[in-house]
Tab-separated table of C-alpha atoms and ligand atoms in Angstrom:
chain	number	residue	atom	x	y	z
D	1	MET	CA	-27.821	16.663	-24.037
D	2	THR	CA	-24.213	16.207	-24.890
D	3	ASP	CA	-25.049	13.984	-27.834
D	4	ASP	CA	-26.773	16.848	-29.615
D	5	ASN	CA	-23.851	19.157	-29.053
D	6	VAL	CA	-21.450	16.627	-30.359
D	7	ASP	CA	-23.452	15.957	-33.483
D	8	SER	CA	-23.888	19.577	-34.419
D	9	ASP	CA	-20.267	20.431	-33.698
D	10	ALA	CA	-18.988	17.639	-35.827
D	11	ALA	CA	-21.507	18.318	-38.568
D	12	ASP	CA	-20.398	21.962	-38.717
D	13	SER	CA	-16.796	21.026	-39.104
D	14	SER	CA	-17.485	18.590	-41.899
D	15	THR	CA	-19.916	20.548	-44.047
D	16	ASP	CA	-17.219	21.928	-46.303
D	17	SER	CA	-16.254	18.544	-47.719
D	18	GLU	CA	-18.201	17.253	-50.665
D	19	TYR	CA	-20.352	14.618	-49.024
D	20	GLY	CA	-20.015	15.847	-45.487
D	21	PHE	CA	-17.237	13.358	-44.910
D	22	GLY	CA	-14.990	14.169	-42.014
D	23	PRO	CA	-11.500	12.766	-41.699
D	24	ALA	CA	-12.770	10.067	-39.350
D	25	VAL	CA	-14.064	7.885	-42.151
D	26	ALA	CA	-12.757	9.628	-45.247
D	27	ASP	CA	-10.201	7.009	-46.166
D	28	THR	CA	-12.120	3.905	-45.249
D	29	ALA	CA	-13.921	1.650	-47.643
D	30	ALA	CA	-17.164	2.792	-46.030
D	31	SER	CA	-16.913	6.108	-47.775
D	32	THR	CA	-16.215	4.640	-51.186
D	33	SER	CA	-19.004	2.101	-50.966
D	34	ALA	CA	-21.672	4.766	-51.334
D	35	PRO	CA	-20.862	5.797	-54.915
D	36	ARG	CA	-20.398	2.182	-55.949
D	37	ILE	CA	-23.847	1.164	-54.816
D	38	ARG	CA	-25.375	4.240	-56.389
D	39	ALA	CA	-24.013	3.328	-59.776
D	40	LYS	CA	-25.323	-0.198	-59.535
D	41	ARG	CA	-28.816	0.532	-58.344
D	42	GLY	CA	-29.517	3.975	-59.789
D	43	GLY	CA	-33.155	3.964	-60.897
D	44	ARG	CA	-33.601	7.208	-62.851
D	45	GLY	CA	-36.394	9.245	-61.244
D	46	SER	CA	-35.816	8.717	-57.562
D	47	LEU	CA	-32.031	8.705	-57.893
D	48	ARG	CA	-31.626	12.243	-56.672
D	49	ARG	CA	-33.828	11.592	-53.675
D	50	LYS	CA	-31.932	8.432	-52.834
D	51	LEU	CA	-28.619	10.174	-53.193
D	52	THR	CA	-29.769	12.910	-50.874
D	53	SER	CA	-30.865	10.391	-48.265
D	54	ILE	CA	-27.576	8.548	-48.544
D	55	ALA	CA	-25.605	11.762	-48.268
D	56	ILE	CA	-27.548	12.713	-45.155
D	57	LEU	CA	-26.925	9.302	-43.649
D	58	VAL	CA	-23.235	9.382	-44.405
D	59	GLY	CA	-23.092	12.858	-42.954
D	60	ALA	CA	-24.838	11.731	-39.786
D	61	LEU	CA	-22.571	8.722	-39.366
D	62	THR	CA	-19.561	10.941	-39.929
D	63	ALA	CA	-20.845	13.360	-37.334
D	64	VAL	CA	-21.083	10.560	-34.799
D	65	GLY	CA	-17.570	9.380	-35.616
D	66	GLY	CA	-16.211	12.908	-35.515
D	67	GLY	CA	-17.911	13.576	-32.205
D	68	TYR	CA	-16.339	10.450	-30.824
D	69	ALA	CA	-12.923	11.646	-31.909
D	70	LEU	CA	-13.545	15.055	-30.335
D	71	LEU	CA	-14.452	13.385	-27.066
D	72	ALA	CA	-11.382	11.148	-27.023
D	73	PRO	CA	-9.215	11.849	-23.990
D	74	SER	CA	-6.874	14.736	-24.585
D	75	SER	CA	-3.169	14.431	-24.095
D	76	GLY	CA	-1.545	14.487	-20.712
D	77	ALA	CA	1.351	16.477	-22.051
D	78	ALA	CA	4.093	17.117	-19.566
D	79	ASP	CA	4.619	20.706	-18.663
D	80	THR	CA	8.358	21.051	-18.587
D	81	ALA	CA	8.469	24.622	-17.301
D	82	VAL	CA	10.693	24.137	-14.282
D	83	SER	CA	11.447	26.407	-11.353
D	84	ALA	CA	14.275	26.215	-8.827
D	85	ALA	CA	11.683	25.474	-6.168
D	86	ASP	CA	10.490	22.443	-8.158
D	87	VAL	CA	14.048	21.164	-8.463
D	88	GLU	CA	14.502	21.580	-4.717
D	89	LYS	CA	11.317	19.658	-3.997
D	90	GLY	CA	12.529	16.992	-6.404
D	91	ARG	CA	15.852	16.777	-4.587
D	92	GLN	CA	14.120	16.104	-1.300
D	93	LEU	CA	12.010	13.320	-2.790
D	94	TYR	CA	15.067	11.862	-4.496
D	95	GLU	CA	16.940	11.799	-1.214
D	96	THR	CA	14.188	9.902	0.531
D	97	SER	CA	13.271	7.455	-2.212
D	98	CYS	CA	16.087	7.037	-4.692
D	99	ILE	CA	19.422	7.863	-3.138
D	100	THR	CA	20.078	4.409	-1.639
D	101	CYS	CA	20.217	2.832	-5.090
D	102	HIS	CA	21.280	5.702	-7.352
D	103	GLY	CA	23.656	7.625	-5.085
D	104	ALA	CA	23.935	11.162	-3.744
D	105	ASN	CA	25.093	12.587	-7.067
D	106	LEU	CA	23.229	10.231	-9.372
D	107	GLN	CA	26.458	8.315	-9.878
D	108	GLY	CA	24.827	4.958	-9.122
D	109	VAL	CA	25.503	2.447	-6.372
D	110	ALA	CA	27.260	-0.827	-7.086
D	111	ASP	CA	24.874	-3.797	-7.094
D	112	ARG	CA	21.927	-1.519	-6.390
D	113	GLY	CA	21.168	0.876	-9.175
D	114	PRO	CA	22.763	2.346	-12.317
D	115	SER	CA	24.040	5.898	-12.735
D	116	LEU	CA	21.357	8.368	-13.744
D	117	ILE	CA	23.807	10.870	-15.181
D	118	GLY	CA	22.743	11.769	-18.697
D	119	VAL	CA	19.495	9.756	-18.668
D	120	GLY	CA	17.528	12.997	-18.514
D	121	SER	CA	14.120	13.907	-17.202
D	122	ALA	CA	12.554	11.768	-19.934
D	123	SER	CA	13.854	8.561	-18.392
D	124	ALA	CA	13.134	9.671	-14.825
D	125	TYR	CA	9.626	10.771	-15.767
D	126	PHE	CA	8.978	7.495	-17.557
D	127	GLN	CA	10.303	5.301	-14.752
D	128	VAL	CA	8.564	7.107	-11.909
D	129	SER	CA	5.241	7.902	-13.612
D	130	THR	CA	4.778	4.282	-14.657
D	131	GLY	CA	5.528	3.132	-11.109
D	132	ARG	CA	8.631	1.198	-12.209
D	133	MET	CA	10.694	3.355	-9.861
D	134	PRO	CA	11.373	3.414	-7.017
D	135	ALA	CA	12.245	-0.237	-7.493
D	136	VAL	CA	11.044	-2.456	-4.680
D	137	SER	CA	14.134	-4.624	-4.691
D	138	GLN	CA	17.185	-5.097	-6.849
D	139	GLY	CA	16.994	-7.609	-9.624
D	140	ALA	CA	13.208	-7.615	-9.648
D	141	ASN	CA	11.589	-7.198	-13.013
D	142	ASN	CA	10.462	-3.599	-12.842
D	143	LEU	CA	7.041	-3.729	-14.408
D	144	ARG	CA	4.443	-1.020	-14.587
D	145	LYS	CA	2.576	-0.580	-11.327
D	146	ASP	CA	0.632	2.095	-9.512
D	147	PRO	CA	2.908	5.120	-9.273
D	148	LYS	CA	4.169	6.031	-5.831
D	149	PHE	CA	4.207	9.747	-6.587
D	150	THR	CA	1.683	12.261	-7.903
D	151	GLU	CA	2.138	13.777	-11.357
D	152	ASP	CA	3.562	16.964	-9.786
D	153	GLN	CA	5.990	15.084	-7.579
D	154	THR	CA	7.075	13.023	-10.562
D	155	GLN	CA	7.781	16.197	-12.510
D	156	TRP	CA	9.835	17.550	-9.612
D	157	ILE	CA	11.933	14.387	-9.371
D	158	ALA	CA	12.446	14.435	-13.137
D	159	ALA	CA	13.443	18.098	-12.962
D	160	TYR	CA	15.989	17.286	-10.265
D	161	VAL	CA	17.500	14.404	-12.241
D	162	GLN	CA	17.674	16.688	-15.288
D	163	SER	CA	19.295	19.530	-13.348
D	164	VAL	CA	22.063	17.327	-11.953
D	165	GLY	CA	22.720	14.879	-14.758
D	166	GLY	CA	21.381	16.450	-17.954
D	167	GLY	CA	19.986	14.444	-20.866
D	168	VAL	CA	16.911	14.284	-23.053
D	169	GLN	CA	13.633	15.889	-22.088
D	170	VAL	CA	10.063	15.372	-23.193
D	171	PRO	CA	9.005	18.615	-24.918
D	172	ALA	CA	6.215	20.745	-23.465
D	173	GLY	CA	2.860	21.075	-25.148
D	174	ASN	CA	0.633	18.747	-27.107
D	175	LEU	CA	2.350	15.449	-27.859
D	176	ARG	CA	-0.330	14.031	-30.101
D	177	ALA	CA	-0.573	14.708	-33.837
D	178	ASP	CA	-3.842	15.533	-35.599
D	179	ASP	CA	-6.046	12.786	-36.955
D	180	ALA	CA	-4.704	13.723	-40.378
D	181	ASP	CA	-1.434	12.049	-39.439
D	182	LEU	CA	-2.984	8.782	-38.265
D	183	ALA	CA	-2.061	6.897	-41.423
D	184	GLU	CA	1.561	8.003	-41.152
D	185	GLY	CA	1.510	7.142	-37.460
D	186	GLY	CA	0.222	3.676	-38.290
D	187	GLU	CA	2.983	3.115	-40.799
D	188	LEU	CA	5.646	4.278	-38.351
D	189	PHE	CA	4.164	2.144	-35.611
D	190	ARG	CA	4.231	-0.989	-37.771
D	191	LEU	CA	7.778	-0.197	-38.830
D	192	ASN	CA	9.247	0.663	-35.428
D	193	CYS	CA	7.102	-0.716	-32.647
D	194	ALA	CA	4.837	-3.550	-33.792
D	195	SER	CA	7.648	-6.116	-33.927
D	196	CYS	CA	7.826	-5.996	-30.129
D	197	HIS	CA	4.517	-4.588	-28.939
D	198	GLY	CA	2.328	-6.405	-31.452
D	199	ALA	CA	0.245	-5.049	-34.322
D	200	THR	CA	-2.525	-3.982	-31.961
D	201	ALA	CA	-0.134	-2.789	-29.215
D	202	LYS	CA	-1.440	-5.463	-26.908
D	203	GLY	CA	2.056	-6.538	-25.979
D	204	ALA	CA	4.009	-9.620	-26.985
D	205	PRO	CA	6.654	-11.952	-25.608
D	206	LEU	CA	10.282	-11.215	-26.425
D	207	SER	CA	13.146	-13.664	-26.251
D	208	ALA	CA	14.558	-14.899	-22.927
D	209	GLY	CA	11.272	-14.776	-21.063
D	210	LYS	CA	10.967	-10.984	-21.361
D	211	THR	CA	7.824	-9.265	-22.529
D	212	ALA	CA	7.064	-6.057	-24.355
D	213	PRO	CA	4.083	-4.700	-22.431
D	214	GLY	CA	0.792	-3.628	-23.913
D	215	LEU	CA	0.551	0.118	-24.506
D	216	ASN	CA	-2.978	0.433	-23.252
D	217	GLU	CA	-2.181	2.314	-20.094
D	218	ALA	CA	0.545	4.567	-21.433
D	219	THR	CA	-0.210	8.287	-21.590
D	220	ASP	CA	1.072	10.560	-24.341
D	221	SER	CA	3.952	11.767	-22.149
D	222	GLN	CA	4.873	8.254	-21.129
D	223	MET	CA	4.971	7.112	-24.729
D	224	TYR	CA	7.088	10.049	-25.773
D	225	ALA	CA	9.386	9.468	-22.793
D	226	ALA	CA	9.639	5.750	-23.576
D	227	MET	CA	10.735	6.498	-27.138
D	228	LEU	CA	13.311	9.027	-25.933
D	229	SER	CA	14.725	6.867	-23.146
D	230	GLY	CA	14.374	3.263	-24.345
D	231	PRO	CA	13.550	1.465	-21.097
D	232	GLY	CA	14.810	-2.101	-20.592
D	233	GLN	CA	15.059	-4.001	-23.902
D	234	MET	CA	13.452	-1.186	-25.847
D	235	PRO	CA	15.782	0.775	-28.128
D	236	VAL	CA	16.058	4.574	-27.924
D	237	PHE	CA	14.303	6.323	-30.802
D	238	SER	CA	16.350	9.496	-31.059
D	239	ASP	CA	14.961	12.533	-32.831
D	240	ASN	CA	17.266	11.764	-35.762
D	241	GLN	CA	15.680	8.358	-36.294
D	242	VAL	CA	12.102	9.286	-35.495
D	243	THR	CA	11.488	13.040	-35.612
D	244	PRO	CA	9.348	14.754	-32.961
D	245	ASP	CA	6.482	15.040	-35.466
D	246	GLN	CA	6.750	11.345	-36.241
D	247	LYS	CA	6.710	10.511	-32.539
D	248	LYS	CA	3.529	12.545	-32.185
D	249	ALA	CA	1.992	10.721	-35.133
D	250	ILE	CA	2.830	7.360	-33.531
D	251	ILE	CA	1.255	8.524	-30.261
D	252	ALA	CA	-1.871	9.677	-32.070
D	253	TYR	CA	-2.118	6.302	-33.760
D	254	VAL	CA	-1.663	4.240	-30.598
D	255	GLN	CA	-4.135	6.402	-28.688
D	256	SER	CA	-6.695	6.119	-31.472
D	257	MET	CA	-6.406	2.329	-31.352
D	258	LYS	CA	-6.940	2.586	-27.632
D	259	ALA	CA	-9.978	4.841	-27.997
D	260	GLN	CA	-11.537	2.221	-30.255
D	261	LYS	CA	-10.801	-0.533	-27.833
D	262	ASP	CA	-13.974	-2.600	-27.903
D	263	PRO	CA	-16.388	0.225	-27.038
D	264	GLY	CA	-19.128	-2.240	-26.215
D	265	GLY	CA	-19.804	-5.309	-28.283
D	266	ALA	CA	-17.573	-8.146	-29.313
D	267	SER	CA	-13.912	-7.654	-29.960
D	268	LEU	CA	-12.893	-8.141	-33.570
D	269	ASP	CA	-9.267	-8.398	-32.505
D	270	ARG	CA	-8.409	-5.246	-34.343
D	271	VAL	CA	-5.904	-5.705	-37.109
D	272	GLY	CA	-5.858	-1.989	-37.877
D	273	PRO	CA	-6.925	1.246	-36.273
D	274	VAL	CA	-10.257	1.522	-38.007
D	275	THR	CA	-11.321	-2.094	-38.330
D	276	GLU	CA	-14.222	-1.909	-35.946
D	277	GLY	CA	-15.479	1.396	-37.231
D	278	LEU	CA	-15.072	0.061	-40.728
D	279	VAL	CA	-17.057	-3.098	-40.118
D	280	VAL	CA	-19.780	-1.350	-38.157
D	281	GLY	CA	-19.857	1.498	-40.675
D	282	THR	CA	-19.952	-0.724	-43.731
D	283	VAL	CA	-22.514	-3.169	-42.410
D	284	GLY	CA	-24.668	-0.459	-40.852
D	285	LEU	CA	-24.500	1.828	-43.843
D	286	GLY	CA	-25.216	-1.074	-46.186
D	287	LEU	CA	-28.319	-2.097	-44.241
D	288	LEU	CA	-29.574	1.460	-44.093
D	289	MET	CA	-29.123	1.956	-47.801
D	290	VAL	CA	-30.872	-1.276	-48.643
D	291	THR	CA	-33.765	-0.109	-46.481
D	292	ILE	CA	-33.906	3.274	-48.162
D	293	LEU	CA	-33.812	1.786	-51.637
D	294	TRP	CA	-36.506	-0.676	-50.657
D	295	ILE	CA	-38.749	2.085	-49.310
D	296	GLY	CA	-38.035	4.139	-52.411
D	297	ARG	CA	-39.056	1.257	-54.663
D	298	LYS	CA	-42.260	0.645	-52.700
D	299	SER	CA	-43.517	4.218	-52.953
K	1	LIG	C1	15.955	-0.611	-4.739
K	1	LIG	C2	16.840	0.139	-5.605
K	1	LIG	C3	16.253	1.293	-6.395
K	1	LIG	C4	15.526	2.377	-5.949
K	1	LIG	C5	15.066	2.672	-4.558
K	1	LIG	C6	15.319	3.222	-7.115
K	1	LIG	N1	15.891	2.655	-8.218
K	1	LIG	FE1	15.892	3.416	-10.082
K	1	LIG	N2	16.793	1.758	-10.796
K	1	LIG	C7	17.179	0.675	-10.025
K	1	LIG	C8	17.676	-0.372	-10.885
K	1	LIG	C9	18.232	-1.723	-10.441
K	1	LIG	C10	17.572	0.100	-12.207
K	1	LIG	C11	17.881	-0.631	-13.493
K	1	LIG	C12	16.601	-1.308	-13.902
K	1	LIG	C13	16.671	-2.041	-15.181
K	1	LIG	O1	17.699	-2.012	-15.841
K	1	LIG	O2	15.617	-2.634	-15.559
K	1	LIG	C14	17.018	1.441	-12.116
K	1	LIG	C15	16.762	2.253	-13.202
K	1	LIG	C16	16.340	3.552	-13.104
K	1	LIG	C17	16.223	4.462	-14.203
K	1	LIG	C18	16.537	4.140	-15.664
K	1	LIG	C19	17.932	4.573	-15.966
K	1	LIG	C20	18.221	4.560	-17.439
K	1	LIG	O3	19.253	4.031	-17.812
K	1	LIG	O4	17.432	5.102	-18.221
K	1	LIG	C21	15.788	5.649	-13.699
K	1	LIG	C22	15.539	6.937	-14.456
K	1	LIG	C23	15.613	5.475	-12.289
K	1	LIG	N3	15.961	4.188	-11.956
K	1	LIG	C24	15.169	6.461	-11.445
K	1	LIG	C25	14.857	6.244	-10.106
K	1	LIG	C26	14.243	7.241	-9.268
K	1	LIG	C27	13.890	8.648	-9.707
K	1	LIG	C28	14.064	6.653	-8.056
K	1	LIG	C29	13.398	7.251	-6.847
K	1	LIG	C30	12.043	7.718	-7.022
K	1	LIG	C31	14.610	5.316	-8.124
K	1	LIG	N4	15.067	5.109	-9.393
K	1	LIG	C32	14.641	4.431	-7.081
K	1	LIG	C33	17.126	0.595	-8.656
K	1	LIG	C34	16.455	1.482	-7.830
K	2	LIG	C1	12.939	-4.329	-29.264
K	2	LIG	C2	11.600	-4.324	-28.771
K	2	LIG	C3	10.862	-3.000	-28.644
K	2	LIG	C4	10.601	-2.075	-29.630
K	2	LIG	C5	11.052	-2.120	-31.077
K	2	LIG	C6	9.792	-1.063	-29.010
K	2	LIG	N1	9.593	-1.354	-27.689
K	2	LIG	FE1	8.497	-0.265	-26.352
K	2	LIG	N2	9.035	-1.527	-24.876
K	2	LIG	C7	9.768	-2.668	-25.015
K	2	LIG	C8	9.982	-3.278	-23.717
K	2	LIG	C9	10.750	-4.548	-23.444
K	2	LIG	C10	9.343	-2.443	-22.780
K	2	LIG	C11	9.305	-2.636	-21.250
K	2	LIG	C12	10.536	-1.989	-20.678
K	2	LIG	C13	10.624	-2.070	-19.184
K	2	LIG	O1	9.635	-2.419	-18.539
K	2	LIG	O2	11.692	-1.748	-18.658
K	2	LIG	C14	8.735	-1.372	-23.538
K	2	LIG	C15	7.971	-0.368	-22.967
K	2	LIG	C16	7.270	0.570	-23.690
K	2	LIG	C17	6.318	1.502	-23.116
K	2	LIG	C18	5.874	1.566	-21.675
K	2	LIG	C19	4.549	0.851	-21.525
K	2	LIG	C20	3.971	0.935	-20.139
K	2	LIG	O3	2.770	0.877	-20.017
K	2	LIG	O4	4.697	1.071	-19.179
K	2	LIG	C21	5.878	2.284	-24.133
K	2	LIG	C22	4.877	3.402	-24.031
K	2	LIG	C23	6.533	1.834	-25.344
K	2	LIG	N3	7.360	0.792	-25.044
K	2	LIG	C24	6.340	2.382	-26.600
K	2	LIG	C25	7.022	1.988	-27.741
K	2	LIG	C26	6.884	2.643	-29.017
K	2	LIG	C27	5.962	3.805	-29.298
K	2	LIG	C28	7.718	2.013	-29.884
K	2	LIG	C29	7.997	2.340	-31.332
K	2	LIG	C30	8.456	3.675	-31.610
K	2	LIG	C31	8.381	0.936	-29.140
K	2	LIG	N4	7.926	0.966	-27.857
K	2	LIG	C32	9.299	0.052	-29.686
K	2	LIG	C33	10.251	-3.181	-26.202
K	2	LIG	C34	10.225	-2.536	-27.427
């Protein structure tokens, strides 16, 4: 079964740390609660046995958490390797679907659509992959909807826009930082994004009837592209303000919040990335330890 694989994989990767803690729970209160309880309850003779049981339990819980992290959806990083044939295919799609509003040379069309010169493939990728473009009508609020084009077609259109107008591009490769950078990502998110998108990235109203959408559906590439292109009311986060590594840390953080999105059971309206795991871990671990100590005392 997959569960067994996951457990042993994660256990292997965490055996080198002192208690078998993996990064998934290492900096939560759950991990520090074990020593505290030990100190309080430590009956001499069976202490070692109890400690061993607790260590095994913590290890097992960590393995489950680690396995969960390993299974989390991997990034949909954009492959920006572009060929002339791709650009040509992009041109054809542009001419059928975009030219009426953005013009034959991306220069824009009065009262229809803005110039796309200099917006780069990042903006085109963002707008088309989130279904905002092609716009259905002028003046409509272009919200996320089912994309009209496949991922490949979207890449071709983006490549065409880039080849004609230039601008910023989403880098190739993995766009999500390691779990080790989650804390930094959380800090950067609260600093740069939470004011509009909300502390849990669920979205929030802005002034003048506008809304910052929830980030639940955004892929890694879309998030990176959004930061680079600043759609609508959103500011551009240039690489000088938020470095590529910081962007990847923010993405990792948002995606980890998403992965923890109410995986069965009641929502605790997450106030942080690890709240649910923390509550479940602390309560569960506490109950288990009480049981172990009770059994130990009985025997
Ligand atoms: C019906 C007209 C219309 C069509 C068709 C259309 N667009 Fe747009 N596009 C707009 C308008 C209007 C805006 C400005 C939207 C806004 O400011 O919220 C826009 C904005 C954009 C932007 C953002 C520009 C920036 O400043 O970052 C991109 C990129 C874009 N369109 C690409 C496309 C592509 C690619 C297509 C074809 C697949 C397309 N559009 C089809 C009207 C259109
Ligand atoms: C000033 C408010 C504001 C800030 C700050 C802001 N955003 Fe946005 N963001 C918006 C708005 C408004 C939109 C919708 C734009 C549109 O639809 O044209 C948006 C859209 C997005 C989307 C697209 C969501 C989707 O599903 O289509 C992503 C992803 C995103 N933002 C990520 C971020 C990240 C990451 C940060 C922090 C680095 C951030 N935003 C900071 C206002 C903001």
